[in-house]
Structures are given as structure tokens and as C-alpha cells.
Coordinates of C-alpha atoms in Angstrom, one line a residue:
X1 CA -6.4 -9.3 -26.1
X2 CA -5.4 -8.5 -22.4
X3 CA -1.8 -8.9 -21.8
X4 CA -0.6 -9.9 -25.3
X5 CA 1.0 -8.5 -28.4
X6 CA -2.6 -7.0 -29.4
X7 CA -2.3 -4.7 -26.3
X8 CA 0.5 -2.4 -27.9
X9 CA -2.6 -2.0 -31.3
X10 CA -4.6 1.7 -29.4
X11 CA -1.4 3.0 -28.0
X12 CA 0.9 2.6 -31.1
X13 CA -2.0 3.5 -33.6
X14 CA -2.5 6.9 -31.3
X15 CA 1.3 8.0 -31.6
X16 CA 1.2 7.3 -35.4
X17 CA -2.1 9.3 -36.0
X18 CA -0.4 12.2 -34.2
X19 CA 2.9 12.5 -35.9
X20 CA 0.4 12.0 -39.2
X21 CA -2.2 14.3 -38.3
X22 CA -0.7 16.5 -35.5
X23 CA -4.7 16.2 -34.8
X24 CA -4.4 15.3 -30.8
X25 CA -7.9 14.8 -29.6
X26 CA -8.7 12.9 -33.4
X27 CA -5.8 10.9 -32.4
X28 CA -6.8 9.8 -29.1
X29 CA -10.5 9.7 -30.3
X30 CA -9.7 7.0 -32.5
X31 CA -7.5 5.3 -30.2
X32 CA -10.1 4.9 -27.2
X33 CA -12.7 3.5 -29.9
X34 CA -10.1 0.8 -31.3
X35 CA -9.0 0.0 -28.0
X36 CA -12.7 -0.6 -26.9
X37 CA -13.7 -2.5 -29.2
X38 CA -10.9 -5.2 -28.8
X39 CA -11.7 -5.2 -25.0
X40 CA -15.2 -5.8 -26.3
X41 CA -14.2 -8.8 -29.1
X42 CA -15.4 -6.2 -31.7
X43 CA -18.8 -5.8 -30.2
X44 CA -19.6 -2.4 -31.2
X45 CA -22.6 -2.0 -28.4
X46 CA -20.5 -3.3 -26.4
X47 CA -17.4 -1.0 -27.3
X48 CA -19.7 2.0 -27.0
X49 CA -21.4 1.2 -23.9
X50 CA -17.5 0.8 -22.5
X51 CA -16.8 4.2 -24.0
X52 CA -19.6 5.6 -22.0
X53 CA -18.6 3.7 -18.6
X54 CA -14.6 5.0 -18.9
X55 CA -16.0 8.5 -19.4
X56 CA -18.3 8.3 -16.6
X57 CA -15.7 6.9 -14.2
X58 CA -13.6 10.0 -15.1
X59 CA -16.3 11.9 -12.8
X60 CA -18.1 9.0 -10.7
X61 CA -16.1 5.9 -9.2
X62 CA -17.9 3.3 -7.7
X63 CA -20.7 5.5 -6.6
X64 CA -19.1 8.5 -5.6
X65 CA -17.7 11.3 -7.0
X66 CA -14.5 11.3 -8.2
X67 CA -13.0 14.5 -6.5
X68 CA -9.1 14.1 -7.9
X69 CA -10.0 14.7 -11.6
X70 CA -12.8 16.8 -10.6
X71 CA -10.4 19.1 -8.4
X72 CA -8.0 19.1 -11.1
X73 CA -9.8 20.2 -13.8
X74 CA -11.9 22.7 -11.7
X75 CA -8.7 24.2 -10.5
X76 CA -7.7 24.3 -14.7
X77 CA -10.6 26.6 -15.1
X78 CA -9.5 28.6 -12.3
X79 CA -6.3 28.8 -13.7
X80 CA -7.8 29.5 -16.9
X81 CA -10.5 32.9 -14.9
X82 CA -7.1 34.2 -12.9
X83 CA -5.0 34.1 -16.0
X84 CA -8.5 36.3 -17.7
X85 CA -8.5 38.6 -14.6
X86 CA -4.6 39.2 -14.5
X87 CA -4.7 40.0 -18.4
X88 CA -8.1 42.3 -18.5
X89 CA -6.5 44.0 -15.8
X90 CA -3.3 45.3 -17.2
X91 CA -1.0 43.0 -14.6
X92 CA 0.3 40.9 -17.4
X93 CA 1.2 44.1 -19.7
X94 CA 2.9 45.9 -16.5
X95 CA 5.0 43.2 -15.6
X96 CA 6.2 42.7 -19.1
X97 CA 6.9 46.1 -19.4
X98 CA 8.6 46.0 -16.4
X99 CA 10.8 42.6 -17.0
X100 CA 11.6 44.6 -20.0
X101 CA 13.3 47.5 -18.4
X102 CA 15.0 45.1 -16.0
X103 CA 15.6 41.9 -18.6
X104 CA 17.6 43.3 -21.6
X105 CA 17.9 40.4 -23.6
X106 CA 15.7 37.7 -25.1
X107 CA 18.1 35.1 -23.4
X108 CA 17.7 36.6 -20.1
X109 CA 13.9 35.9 -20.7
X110 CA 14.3 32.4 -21.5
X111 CA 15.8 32.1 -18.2
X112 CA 13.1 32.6 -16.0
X113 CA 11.2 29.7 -17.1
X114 CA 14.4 27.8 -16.8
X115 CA 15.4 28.7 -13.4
X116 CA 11.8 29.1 -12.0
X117 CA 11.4 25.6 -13.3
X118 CA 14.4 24.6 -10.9
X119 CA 13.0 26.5 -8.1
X120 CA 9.5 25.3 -7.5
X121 CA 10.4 21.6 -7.2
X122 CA 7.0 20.7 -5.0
X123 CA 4.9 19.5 -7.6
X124 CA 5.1 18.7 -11.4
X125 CA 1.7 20.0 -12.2
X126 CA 2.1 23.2 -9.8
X127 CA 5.3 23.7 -11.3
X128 CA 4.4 23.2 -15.1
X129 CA 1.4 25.5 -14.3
X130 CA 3.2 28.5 -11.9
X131 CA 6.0 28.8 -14.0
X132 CA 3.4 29.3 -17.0
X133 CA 1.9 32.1 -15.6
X134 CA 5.2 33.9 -14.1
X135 CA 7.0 33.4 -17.3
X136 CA 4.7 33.9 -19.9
X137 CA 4.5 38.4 -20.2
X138 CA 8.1 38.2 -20.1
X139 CA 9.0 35.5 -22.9
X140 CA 6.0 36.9 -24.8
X141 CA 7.9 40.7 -24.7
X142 CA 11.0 39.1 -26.3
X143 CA 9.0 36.9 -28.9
X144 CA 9.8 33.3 -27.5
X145 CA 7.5 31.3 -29.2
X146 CA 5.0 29.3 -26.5
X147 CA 6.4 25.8 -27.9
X148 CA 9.8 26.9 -26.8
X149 CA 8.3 27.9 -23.4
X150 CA 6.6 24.7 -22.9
X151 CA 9.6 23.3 -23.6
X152 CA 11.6 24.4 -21.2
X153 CA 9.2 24.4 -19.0
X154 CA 8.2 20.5 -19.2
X155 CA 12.0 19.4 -19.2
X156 CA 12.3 21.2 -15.9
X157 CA 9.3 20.7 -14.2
X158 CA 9.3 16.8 -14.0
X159 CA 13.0 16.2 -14.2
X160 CA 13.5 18.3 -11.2
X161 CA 10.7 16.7 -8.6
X162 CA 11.7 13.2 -9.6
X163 CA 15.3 14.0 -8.1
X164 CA 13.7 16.1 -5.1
X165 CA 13.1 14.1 -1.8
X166 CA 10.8 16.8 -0.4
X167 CA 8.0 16.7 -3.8
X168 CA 5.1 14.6 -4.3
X169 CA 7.3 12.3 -6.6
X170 CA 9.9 12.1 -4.4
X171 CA 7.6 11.0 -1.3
X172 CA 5.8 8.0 -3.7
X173 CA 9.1 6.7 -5.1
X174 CA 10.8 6.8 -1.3
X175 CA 7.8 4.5 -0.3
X176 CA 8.0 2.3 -2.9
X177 CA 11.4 2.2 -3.0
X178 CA 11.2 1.0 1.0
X179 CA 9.0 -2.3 0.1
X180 CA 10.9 -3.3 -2.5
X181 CA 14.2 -2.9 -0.4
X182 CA 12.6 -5.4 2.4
X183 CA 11.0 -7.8 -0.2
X184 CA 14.1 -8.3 -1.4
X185 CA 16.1 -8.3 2.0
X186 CA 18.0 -5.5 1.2
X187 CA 19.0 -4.0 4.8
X188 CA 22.4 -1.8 4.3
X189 CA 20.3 1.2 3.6
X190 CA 17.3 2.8 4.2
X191 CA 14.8 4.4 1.9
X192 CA 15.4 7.6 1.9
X193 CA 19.4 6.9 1.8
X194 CA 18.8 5.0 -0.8
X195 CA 16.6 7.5 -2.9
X196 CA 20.0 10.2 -2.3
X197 CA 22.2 7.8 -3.7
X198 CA 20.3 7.1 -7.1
X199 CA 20.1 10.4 -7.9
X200 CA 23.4 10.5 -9.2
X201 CA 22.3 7.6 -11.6
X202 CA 19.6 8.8 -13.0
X203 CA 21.4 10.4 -16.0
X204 CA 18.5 11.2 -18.5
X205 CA 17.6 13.9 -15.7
X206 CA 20.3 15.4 -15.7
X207 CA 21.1 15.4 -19.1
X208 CA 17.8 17.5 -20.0
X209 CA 18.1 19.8 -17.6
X210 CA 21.8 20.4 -18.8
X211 CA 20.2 20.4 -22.3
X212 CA 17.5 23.3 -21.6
X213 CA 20.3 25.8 -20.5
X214 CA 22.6 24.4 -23.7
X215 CA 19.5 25.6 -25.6
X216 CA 19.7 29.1 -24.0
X217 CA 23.0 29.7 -24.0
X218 CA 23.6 28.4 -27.6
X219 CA 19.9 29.7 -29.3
X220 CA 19.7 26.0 -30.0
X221 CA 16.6 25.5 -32.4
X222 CA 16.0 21.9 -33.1
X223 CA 13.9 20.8 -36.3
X224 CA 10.1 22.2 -35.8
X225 CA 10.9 24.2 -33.2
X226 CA 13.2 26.3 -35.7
X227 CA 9.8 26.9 -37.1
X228 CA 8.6 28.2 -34.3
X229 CA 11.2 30.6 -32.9
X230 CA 12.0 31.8 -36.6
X231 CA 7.8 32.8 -36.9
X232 CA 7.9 34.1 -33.6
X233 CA 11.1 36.9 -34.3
X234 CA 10.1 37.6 -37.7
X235 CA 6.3 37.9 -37.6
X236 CA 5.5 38.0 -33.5
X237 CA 3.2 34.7 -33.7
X238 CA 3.8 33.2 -31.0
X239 CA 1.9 30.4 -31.9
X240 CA 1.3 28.2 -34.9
X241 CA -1.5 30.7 -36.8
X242 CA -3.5 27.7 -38.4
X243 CA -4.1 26.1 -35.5
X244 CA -6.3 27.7 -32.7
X245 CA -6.8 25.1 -30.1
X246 CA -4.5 26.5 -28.2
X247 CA -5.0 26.9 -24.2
X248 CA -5.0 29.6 -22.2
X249 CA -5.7 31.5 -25.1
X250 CA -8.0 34.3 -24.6
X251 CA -8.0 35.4 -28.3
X252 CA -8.4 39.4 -27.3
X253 CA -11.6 39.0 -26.5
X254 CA -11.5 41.2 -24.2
X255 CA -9.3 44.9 -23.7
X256 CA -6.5 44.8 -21.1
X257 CA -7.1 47.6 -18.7
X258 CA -4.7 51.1 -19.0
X259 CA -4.3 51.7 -15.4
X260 CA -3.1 47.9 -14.2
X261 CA 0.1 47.5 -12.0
X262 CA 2.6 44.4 -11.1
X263 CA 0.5 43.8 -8.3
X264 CA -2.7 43.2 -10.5
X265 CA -0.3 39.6 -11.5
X266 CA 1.9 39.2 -8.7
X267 CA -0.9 39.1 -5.9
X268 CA -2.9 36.0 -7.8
X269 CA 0.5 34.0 -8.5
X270 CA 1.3 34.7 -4.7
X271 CA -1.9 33.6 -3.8
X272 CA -2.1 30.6 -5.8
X273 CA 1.5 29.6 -4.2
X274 CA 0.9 30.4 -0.8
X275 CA -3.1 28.2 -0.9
X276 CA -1.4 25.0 -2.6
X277 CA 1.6 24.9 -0.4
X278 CA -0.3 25.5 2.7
X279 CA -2.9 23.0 1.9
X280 CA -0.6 20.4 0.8
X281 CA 1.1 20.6 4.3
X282 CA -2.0 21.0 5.9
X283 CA -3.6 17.7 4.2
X284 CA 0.0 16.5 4.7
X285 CA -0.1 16.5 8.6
X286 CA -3.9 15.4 8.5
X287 CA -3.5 12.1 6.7
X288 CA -0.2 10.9 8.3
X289 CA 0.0 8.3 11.1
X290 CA 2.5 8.7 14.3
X291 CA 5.1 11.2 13.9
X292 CA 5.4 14.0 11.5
X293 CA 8.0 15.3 9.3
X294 CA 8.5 17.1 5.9
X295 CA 8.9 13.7 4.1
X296 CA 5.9 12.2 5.5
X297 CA 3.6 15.6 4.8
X298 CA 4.6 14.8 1.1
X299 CA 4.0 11.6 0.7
X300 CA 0.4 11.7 2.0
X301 CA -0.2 15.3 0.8
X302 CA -3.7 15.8 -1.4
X303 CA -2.2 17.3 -4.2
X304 CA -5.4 18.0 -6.3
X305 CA -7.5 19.3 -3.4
X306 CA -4.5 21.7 -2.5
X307 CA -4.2 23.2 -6.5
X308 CA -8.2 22.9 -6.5
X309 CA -7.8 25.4 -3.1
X310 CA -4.9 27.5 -4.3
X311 CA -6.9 28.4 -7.4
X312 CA -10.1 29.3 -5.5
X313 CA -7.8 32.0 -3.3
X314 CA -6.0 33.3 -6.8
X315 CA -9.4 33.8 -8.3
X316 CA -10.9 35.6 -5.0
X317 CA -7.2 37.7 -4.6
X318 CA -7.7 38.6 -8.7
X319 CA -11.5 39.5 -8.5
X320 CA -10.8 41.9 -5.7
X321 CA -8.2 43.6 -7.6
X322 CA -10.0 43.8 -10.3
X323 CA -12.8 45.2 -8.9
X324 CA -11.1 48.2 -7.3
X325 CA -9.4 49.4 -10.8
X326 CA -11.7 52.3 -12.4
X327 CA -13.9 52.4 -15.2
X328 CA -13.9 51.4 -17.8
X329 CA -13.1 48.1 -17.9
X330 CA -14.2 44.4 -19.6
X331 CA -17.3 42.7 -17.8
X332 CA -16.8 40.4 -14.6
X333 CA -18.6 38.0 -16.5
X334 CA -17.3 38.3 -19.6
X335 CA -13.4 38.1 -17.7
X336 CA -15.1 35.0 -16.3
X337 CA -16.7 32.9 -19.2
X338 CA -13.1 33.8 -21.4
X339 CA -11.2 32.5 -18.8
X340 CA -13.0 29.1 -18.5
X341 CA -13.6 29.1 -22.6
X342 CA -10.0 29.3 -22.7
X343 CA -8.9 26.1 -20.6
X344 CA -11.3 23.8 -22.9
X345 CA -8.5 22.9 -25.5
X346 CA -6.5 21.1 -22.3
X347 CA -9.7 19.8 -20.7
X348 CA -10.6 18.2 -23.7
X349 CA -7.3 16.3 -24.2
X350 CA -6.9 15.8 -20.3
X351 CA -10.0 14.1 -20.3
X352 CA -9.0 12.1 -24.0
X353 CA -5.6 11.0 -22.2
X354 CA -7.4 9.6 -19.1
X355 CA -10.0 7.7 -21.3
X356 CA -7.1 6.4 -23.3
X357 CA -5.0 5.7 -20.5
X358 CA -7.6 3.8 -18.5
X359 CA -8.1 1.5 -21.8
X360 CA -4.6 0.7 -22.1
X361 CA -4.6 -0.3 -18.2
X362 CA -7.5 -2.7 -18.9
X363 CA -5.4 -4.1 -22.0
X364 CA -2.6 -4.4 -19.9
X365 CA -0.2 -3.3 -22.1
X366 CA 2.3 -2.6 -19.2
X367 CA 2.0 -5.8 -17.8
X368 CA 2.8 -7.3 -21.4
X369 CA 5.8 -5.0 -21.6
X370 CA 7.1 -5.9 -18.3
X371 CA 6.2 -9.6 -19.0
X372 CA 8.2 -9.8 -22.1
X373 CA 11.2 -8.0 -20.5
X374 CA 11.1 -10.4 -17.2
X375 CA 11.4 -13.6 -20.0
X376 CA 14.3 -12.2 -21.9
X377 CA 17.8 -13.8 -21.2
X378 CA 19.6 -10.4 -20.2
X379 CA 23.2 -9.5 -20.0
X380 CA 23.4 -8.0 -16.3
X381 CA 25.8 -5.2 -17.7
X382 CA 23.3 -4.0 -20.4
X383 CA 20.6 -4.0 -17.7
X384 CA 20.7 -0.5 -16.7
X385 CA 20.2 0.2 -20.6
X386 CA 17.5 -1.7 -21.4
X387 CA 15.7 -0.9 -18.3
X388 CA 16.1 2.5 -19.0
X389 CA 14.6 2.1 -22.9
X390 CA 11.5 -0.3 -21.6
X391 CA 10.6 2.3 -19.1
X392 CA 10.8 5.1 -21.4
X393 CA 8.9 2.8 -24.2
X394 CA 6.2 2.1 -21.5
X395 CA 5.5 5.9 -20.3
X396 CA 5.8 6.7 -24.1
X397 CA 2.7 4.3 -24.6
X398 CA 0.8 4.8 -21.7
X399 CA 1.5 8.5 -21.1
X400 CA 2.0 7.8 -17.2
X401 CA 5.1 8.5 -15.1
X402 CA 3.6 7.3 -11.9
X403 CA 2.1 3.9 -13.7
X404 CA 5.2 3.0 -15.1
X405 CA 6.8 3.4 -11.7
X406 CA 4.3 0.9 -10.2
X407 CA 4.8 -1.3 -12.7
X408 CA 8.6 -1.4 -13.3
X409 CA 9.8 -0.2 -9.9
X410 CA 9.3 -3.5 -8.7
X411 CA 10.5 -5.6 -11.6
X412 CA 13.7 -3.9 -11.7
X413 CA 14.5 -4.3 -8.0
X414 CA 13.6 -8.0 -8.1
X415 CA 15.7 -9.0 -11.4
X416 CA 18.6 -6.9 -9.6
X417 CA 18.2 -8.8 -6.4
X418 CA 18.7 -12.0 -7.7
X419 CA 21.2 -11.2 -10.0
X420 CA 23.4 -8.7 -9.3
X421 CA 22.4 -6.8 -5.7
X422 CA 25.2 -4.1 -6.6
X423 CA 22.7 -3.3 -9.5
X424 CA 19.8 -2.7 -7.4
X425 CA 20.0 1.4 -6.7
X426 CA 20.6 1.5 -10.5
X427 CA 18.5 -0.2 -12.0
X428 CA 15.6 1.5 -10.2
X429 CA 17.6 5.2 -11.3
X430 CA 17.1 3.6 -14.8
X431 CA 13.4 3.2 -14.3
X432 CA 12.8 6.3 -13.1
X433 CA 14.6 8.2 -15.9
X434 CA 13.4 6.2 -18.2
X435 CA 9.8 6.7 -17.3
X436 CA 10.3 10.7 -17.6
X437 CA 11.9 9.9 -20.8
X438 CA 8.8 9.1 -21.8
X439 CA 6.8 11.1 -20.5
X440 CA 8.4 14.0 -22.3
X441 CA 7.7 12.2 -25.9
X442 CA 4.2 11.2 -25.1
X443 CA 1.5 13.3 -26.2
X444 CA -1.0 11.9 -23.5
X445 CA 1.0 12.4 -20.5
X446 CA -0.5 15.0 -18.2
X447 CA 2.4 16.6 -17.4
X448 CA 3.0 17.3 -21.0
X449 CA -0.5 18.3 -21.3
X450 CA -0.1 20.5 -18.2
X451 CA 3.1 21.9 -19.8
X452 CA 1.5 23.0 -23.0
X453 CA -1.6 24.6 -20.9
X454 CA 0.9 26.8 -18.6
X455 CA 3.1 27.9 -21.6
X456 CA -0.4 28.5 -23.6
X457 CA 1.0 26.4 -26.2
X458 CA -0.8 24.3 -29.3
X459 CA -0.4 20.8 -27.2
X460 CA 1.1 18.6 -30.5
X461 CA 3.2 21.6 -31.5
X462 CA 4.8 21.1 -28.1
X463 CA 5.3 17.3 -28.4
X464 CA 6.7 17.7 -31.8
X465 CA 9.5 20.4 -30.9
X466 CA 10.5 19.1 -27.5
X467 CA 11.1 15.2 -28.9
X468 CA 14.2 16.3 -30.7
X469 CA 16.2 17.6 -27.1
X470 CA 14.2 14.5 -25.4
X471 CA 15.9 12.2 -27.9
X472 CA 19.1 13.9 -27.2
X473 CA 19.5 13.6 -24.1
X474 CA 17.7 9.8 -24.2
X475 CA 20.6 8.7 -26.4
X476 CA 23.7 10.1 -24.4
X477 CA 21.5 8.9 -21.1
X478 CA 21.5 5.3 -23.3
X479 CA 25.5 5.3 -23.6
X480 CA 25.7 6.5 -20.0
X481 CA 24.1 3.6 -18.8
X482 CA 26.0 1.0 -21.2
X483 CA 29.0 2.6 -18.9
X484 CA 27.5 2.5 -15.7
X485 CA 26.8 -1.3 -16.8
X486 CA 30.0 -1.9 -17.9
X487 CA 32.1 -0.5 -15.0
X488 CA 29.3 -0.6 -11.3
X489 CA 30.2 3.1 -11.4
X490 CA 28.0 6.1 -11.4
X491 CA 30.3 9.8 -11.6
X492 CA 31.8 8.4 -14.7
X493 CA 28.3 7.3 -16.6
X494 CA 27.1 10.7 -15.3
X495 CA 30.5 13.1 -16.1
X496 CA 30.2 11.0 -20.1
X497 CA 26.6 11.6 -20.3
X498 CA 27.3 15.4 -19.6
X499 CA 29.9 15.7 -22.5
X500 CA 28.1 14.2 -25.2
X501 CA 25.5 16.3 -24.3
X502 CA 27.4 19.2 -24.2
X503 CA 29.6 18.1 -27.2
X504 CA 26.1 17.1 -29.7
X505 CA 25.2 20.6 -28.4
X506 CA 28.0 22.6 -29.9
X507 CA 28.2 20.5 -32.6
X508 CA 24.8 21.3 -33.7
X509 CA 25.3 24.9 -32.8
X510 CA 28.1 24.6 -35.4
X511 CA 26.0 23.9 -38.4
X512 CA 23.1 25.6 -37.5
X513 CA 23.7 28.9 -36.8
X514 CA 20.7 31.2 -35.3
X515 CA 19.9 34.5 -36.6
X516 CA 21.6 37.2 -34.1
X517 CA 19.0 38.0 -31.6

């Protein structure tokens, strides 16, 4: 079954049982047992004894513990006890009341996730998480639903640190970028020079960030999440009201406090920004050989152990404040087991998505993908297109950014080589647009996951209402590259890319007006 047309069977049955269902974790259950079982030739003790081992491996490798997942999902239940504190306190309440006073409009709230998302281009996860908790009293004061939240927060968050030199992304793409530059013999530019210069061609970036301020300028409600925003204005639900797995949701189970201030939220958040960045640089400058600089801190930064540290400092700063408000107020326990209780829904598929993710690697599906795209009699001006749709297709499939990279990074730069070296800084543009692509439509990608989890949104209702703007600006990012193909140019691919955005924008504005806000 490895590496053939059997491979694409757990990965296309899981994104057909969630468009079906909208049942996530039944989804990917069902998935993970299929896919087992054909790594196992149908052997069901086998299949389940697999189960078990890919589980297991999520928490012990090879003997040891496995400290990246277990740092990031300890530093999700952190997340999970400051968000608890910063609520039973009052901080959350205060600062809404205070973004109130000072935001007049529900447009100027759907800003600050927006802009924020811009802003804190260090990490993906940090940035789909911070912005979360910064953004959230505000959009929640002007009724923004929490699917429209997480989406602008997930088409900012990754499309913004895949373009940034100085971000985790950035780092791993500028050292992978510099061994396939000197397997191929490619001298007339460096790395990092040549990581600058694709940034113009990576047009499905910037076609969803222009997209997400479109949305706010225009009140541009696509299909479900027209649902969403209508429920949320007329009613004040937030969220979808039959579905309750929803993270970061602490029900009311406990009262906010009467007496809390700004500080009571701005402290943790400062706290939690202050402990990752520091730590990142400080693992940064501890794992990197010879000289130092900013580009080397972040490629060899620990980026779990730093958000694992960042949360344990938020909790401390939160607990201390919360401690020194008066009586009465909610338990310290209590604040504590609600917080944690309410970070289960994204454990649960976090932990699905890597079980599902690791079966798909041992089927080899991306190989297969990649194989079948290597064999294909190409025209080299199409190339940037279907480059762009095979990456997005595989990140789709195997909800993995950074795997897809790995796996078509290289391919792209080879075929290019040979073919048409002029191609080369493109083609790898197209791969890494492509792979965010997907990773915005698939419901198993972490940073999706993560995106949900900050905006405290149901995780499918997410997937469902962002695909529509992802789609969007996929298929003007599609034309875009037939242009770039046809002409070796990249301002024009880009500039065209940027109209028909703009232009399907107004045009759906057109005939679909909102109601006045």
C-alpha cells in the first residue's frame, strides 16, 4: 500500500467524513483505523497494536520522552489556566469595556486581530495563540462571531511568517533553500537573497492577507460564515449553540470578579510574550555553532520549549494577580481545573492530527504525490501552477506545512534546474504558497487547529467558513502563476493576482449585501 494510489484512501476518506459529518475527531478516528489497517494488510491485531504504538510515540520516542509534543500541549493547558485566571478575574471584562470606549465600531474590532496578526510574525503557533487572547474581549464586545476570528486570525498568522526571514519558518525554508541552491549549482545568489527575492512570488500569501482586510472593509460574509456573523449580531452566540466542543471555552463555570482591571489581562499576555521571545533567543544562541546572528538564533530556536516556558511565567504573573484581588472570588482550583478542562476539545484533535499525520507519512502518500508529479510530461510555463496546486493538494491531505516543504522544496528546485534555471526562485515561491494553501483548508493542520483554539472557536466550524476566502484567493493565486509562467515575470503575476482579488471582492460585496452594522 506504501507509496501507491492506495495511500491517498485515510486522507481522502477523513476530508469527506468531515464535510459530511462536521464530526472532527470521528473523522480522524476513522481515518487512523482505515489507514492502519492497510499498513497492517487488514490485520486487525495488527492494525490495533499499530494504533497503540503511534499514540505512544506521540509521548515516548525511541525510549525517551518526547518533550516537543509534550511542551506543546502542556503549554495548551497553560494557555488554557491563564485564559481561566484573566476571565475569573475581571481582566478580560475590563479590557473590553475599555476597547469599547476607545474602538467605536465593530470594524475597528475586527482590526486588531488583523493587524496584530501582521505584527507578531515570530511564530505561527505564538501568533495564532497571542493574538487569540489579545483579541478575543474586544471582538466578543462587538459580536464577531469566533469562526470569523479564527479566521482572520489563521490567514494572518501563517501567511505572514512564511514571508518573514526573522520567524521560525523563515529560518527552516532559508536552510533548505541553501542545499538545494548548491545541489543544483546554483551560485549567483545566496540563501537568504534568494529567500527576499521569492517573496514577491509567492502570490497566494499575499492574496489572503489582502483578502482578510477586503473582508473588513467590505463586511464580506462568505457562505457558512454568513451563518455565523448573522447568529452572532442577532442573537450574541458567538458560537455554533449545538455544538459544544469548543476550546477555550469555560462555559461560565465560574463568576468573573467585580473589581478586575486591564492589568489583570495585559500582565499574563506581556508575560507570555516576553518568556517565549526570550527563550527562543536564548535556545537560539545556545544551539548555534560559530557566529551568531538573528537569522541563525531562529533557525535553531526551541520553539516548543520556549511557548512551554512563556506559559509557565503567564500562569505565575496571572496567579499573583489573582491572588491579591479581594474576596470574594472563584476557587484557585477551581480557576485551575476549568482552565485545563477547557483546552481538551484542541488536545484531543491535536493529538488525532498527529496520529493521522504520522499514518499518512508511513503510507507515504507525499512521496506518491511527488512521484507522480516528477513522471508527468510538464509544460515549463504551467510549472509554477501546477506546483502551486500539488503543494496545496499535499498540505490539504497531510495537514503539514513544514512536511510538504521537505518533500516538495526539493523537487521543485531540481525539475527547475534542469529545465529552466530562470524558474528556480519560483517554483520554490509556488511550493511554499501552495503548502499554506493547504494548510488553511485542512482540518488537521496544527496551525488551523491552533487557530480555532486561540479564537475559541468550534474547530470544523472554522475549516468550513475560512475554505471559501482560501479558495478565493487559491484561484486568483492559480491565474497569477499561469502569468508568471507565461511571461518569467513576478510584479505583474502579483499586481493581476491583487485585482482579481480585489475585483471578486466587490463583486461579491455587490450581491450580497450585509445588514448595516
Amino acid at each position: 500500500m506504501e507509496g501507491t494510489i492506495y495511500s491517498l484512501i485515510p486522507a481522502v476518506l477523513m476530508l469527506i467524513l468531515v464535510l459530511l459529518t462536521r464530526k472532527v475527531i470521528l473523522s480522524l478516528g476513522i481515518g487512523i483505523i482505515v489507514g492502519a489497517f492497510l499498513l497492517t494488510q487488514m490485520d486487525i491485531g495488527g492494525g490495533l497494536a499499530l494504533i497503540w504504538s503511534i499514540f505512544a510515540n506521540i509521548f515516548v520516542s525511541e525510549g525517551a520522552l518526547n518533550m516537543g509534543n509534550i511542551y506543546l500541549l502542556s503549554f495548551l493547558f497553560l494557555l488554557g489556566i491563564t485564559t481561566a485566571f484573566m476571565t475569573a478575574s475581571g481582566g478580560s471584562r475590563a479590557f473590553g469595556r475599555w476597547a469599547v470606549e476607545r474602538i467605536r465600531t465593530r470594524k475597528g474590532a475586527t482590526l486588531v486581530p488583523a493587524l496584530l496578526g501582521i505584527i507578531i510574525f515570530i511564530d505561527d503557533y505564538f501568533n495564532a495563540l497571542a493574538v487569540g487572547q489579545v483579541a478575543r474581549p474586544v471582538t466578543d464586545r462587538y459580536k464577531v462571531s469566533r469562526a470569523k476570528l479564527a479566521y482572520y486570525i489563521d490567514s494572518t498568522s501563517a501567511p505572514i511568517t512564511v514571508i518573514s526571514p526573522i520567524s521560525s519558518w523563515g529560518a527552516y525554508i532559508i536552510g533548505t533553500i541553501g542545499s538545494i541552491l548548491a545541489a543544483n549549482e546554483i551560485t549567483q545568489y545566496q540563501a537568504f537573497e534568494a529567500f527576499v527575492l521569492m517573496i514577491p512570488a509567492n502570490l497566494y500569501v499575499f492574496a489572503a492577507l489582502l483578502l482578510v482586510f477586503l473582508t473588513i472593509y467590505l463586511r464580506l460574509d462568505l457562505g457558512p460564515m454568513k451563518v455565523h456573523e448573522k447568529r452572532a449580531i442577532e442573537t450574541g452566540e458567538l458560537n455554533n449553540p449545538e455544538k459544544r466542543d469548543v476550546p477555550g471555552d469555560l462555559n461560565d463555570e465560574f463568576k468573573e470578579h467585580n473589581h478586575g482591571k486591564i492589568s489583570h489581562l495585559i500582565w499574563p499576555i506581556f508575560a507570555l510574550v516576553v518568556g517565549t521571545v526570550l527563550t527562543m533567543v536564548i535556545t537560539g544562541m545556545r544551539n548555534t555553532e560559530g557566529s551568531v546572528d538573528l537569522l541563525s538564533i531562529f533557525a535553531n530556536t526551541n520553539v516548543n520549549i520556549s511557548l512551554f516556558t512563556g506559559g509557565v511565567v503567564s500562569v505565575v504573573v496571572a496567579l499573583v494577580l489573582y491572588i491579591s484581588q479581594p474576596k470574594p472570588k472563584s476557587g484557585i482550583s477551581l480557576v485551575f481545573g476549568q482552565g485545563m478542562k477547557a483546552m481538551l476539545p484542541a488536545i484531543y484533535i491535536l493529538v488525532f492530527a498527529w496520529m493521522i499525520g504520522d499514518i499518512i507519512g508511513q503510507l507515504q502518500t507525499g512521496e506518491y504525490l511527488a512521484q507522480q508529479f516528477t513522471q508527468a510530461d510538464i509544460n515549463l510555463a504551467y510549472l509554477p501552477l501546477i506546483i502551486f496546486l500539488l503543494s496545496g493538494f499535499m498540505a490539504l491531505s497531510t495537514g503539514t506545512s513544514w512536511g510538504t516543504f521537505g518533500i516538495m522544496l526539493p523537487i521543485a528546485g531540481e525539475i527547475a534546474a534542469v529545465s529552466d534555471p530562470t524558474l528556480i526562485l519560483p517554483a520554490l515561491s509556488a511550493v511554499l504558497a501552495g503548502s499554506v494553501f493547504g494548510d488553511h483548508c485542512s482540518p488537521i493542520s496544527d496551525t488551523t487547529i491552533l487557530s480555532s483554539t486561540g479564537a475559541g472557536s468550534n474547530h470544523i466550524d472554522h475549516v468550513l467558513t475560512q475554505l471559501p476566502y482560501a479558495l478565493i484567493a487559491a484561484g486568483a493565486a492559480s491565474i497569477g502563476y499561469v502569468i508568471l509562467g507565461l511571461s518569467g515575470g513576478v510584479w505583474l503575476p502579483l499586481l493581476m493576482t491583487l485585482i482579481i482579488v480585489t475585483f471578486v471582492a466587490f463583486i461579491i460585496h455587490k450581491f450580497n449585501r450585509q445588514p448595516t452594522e
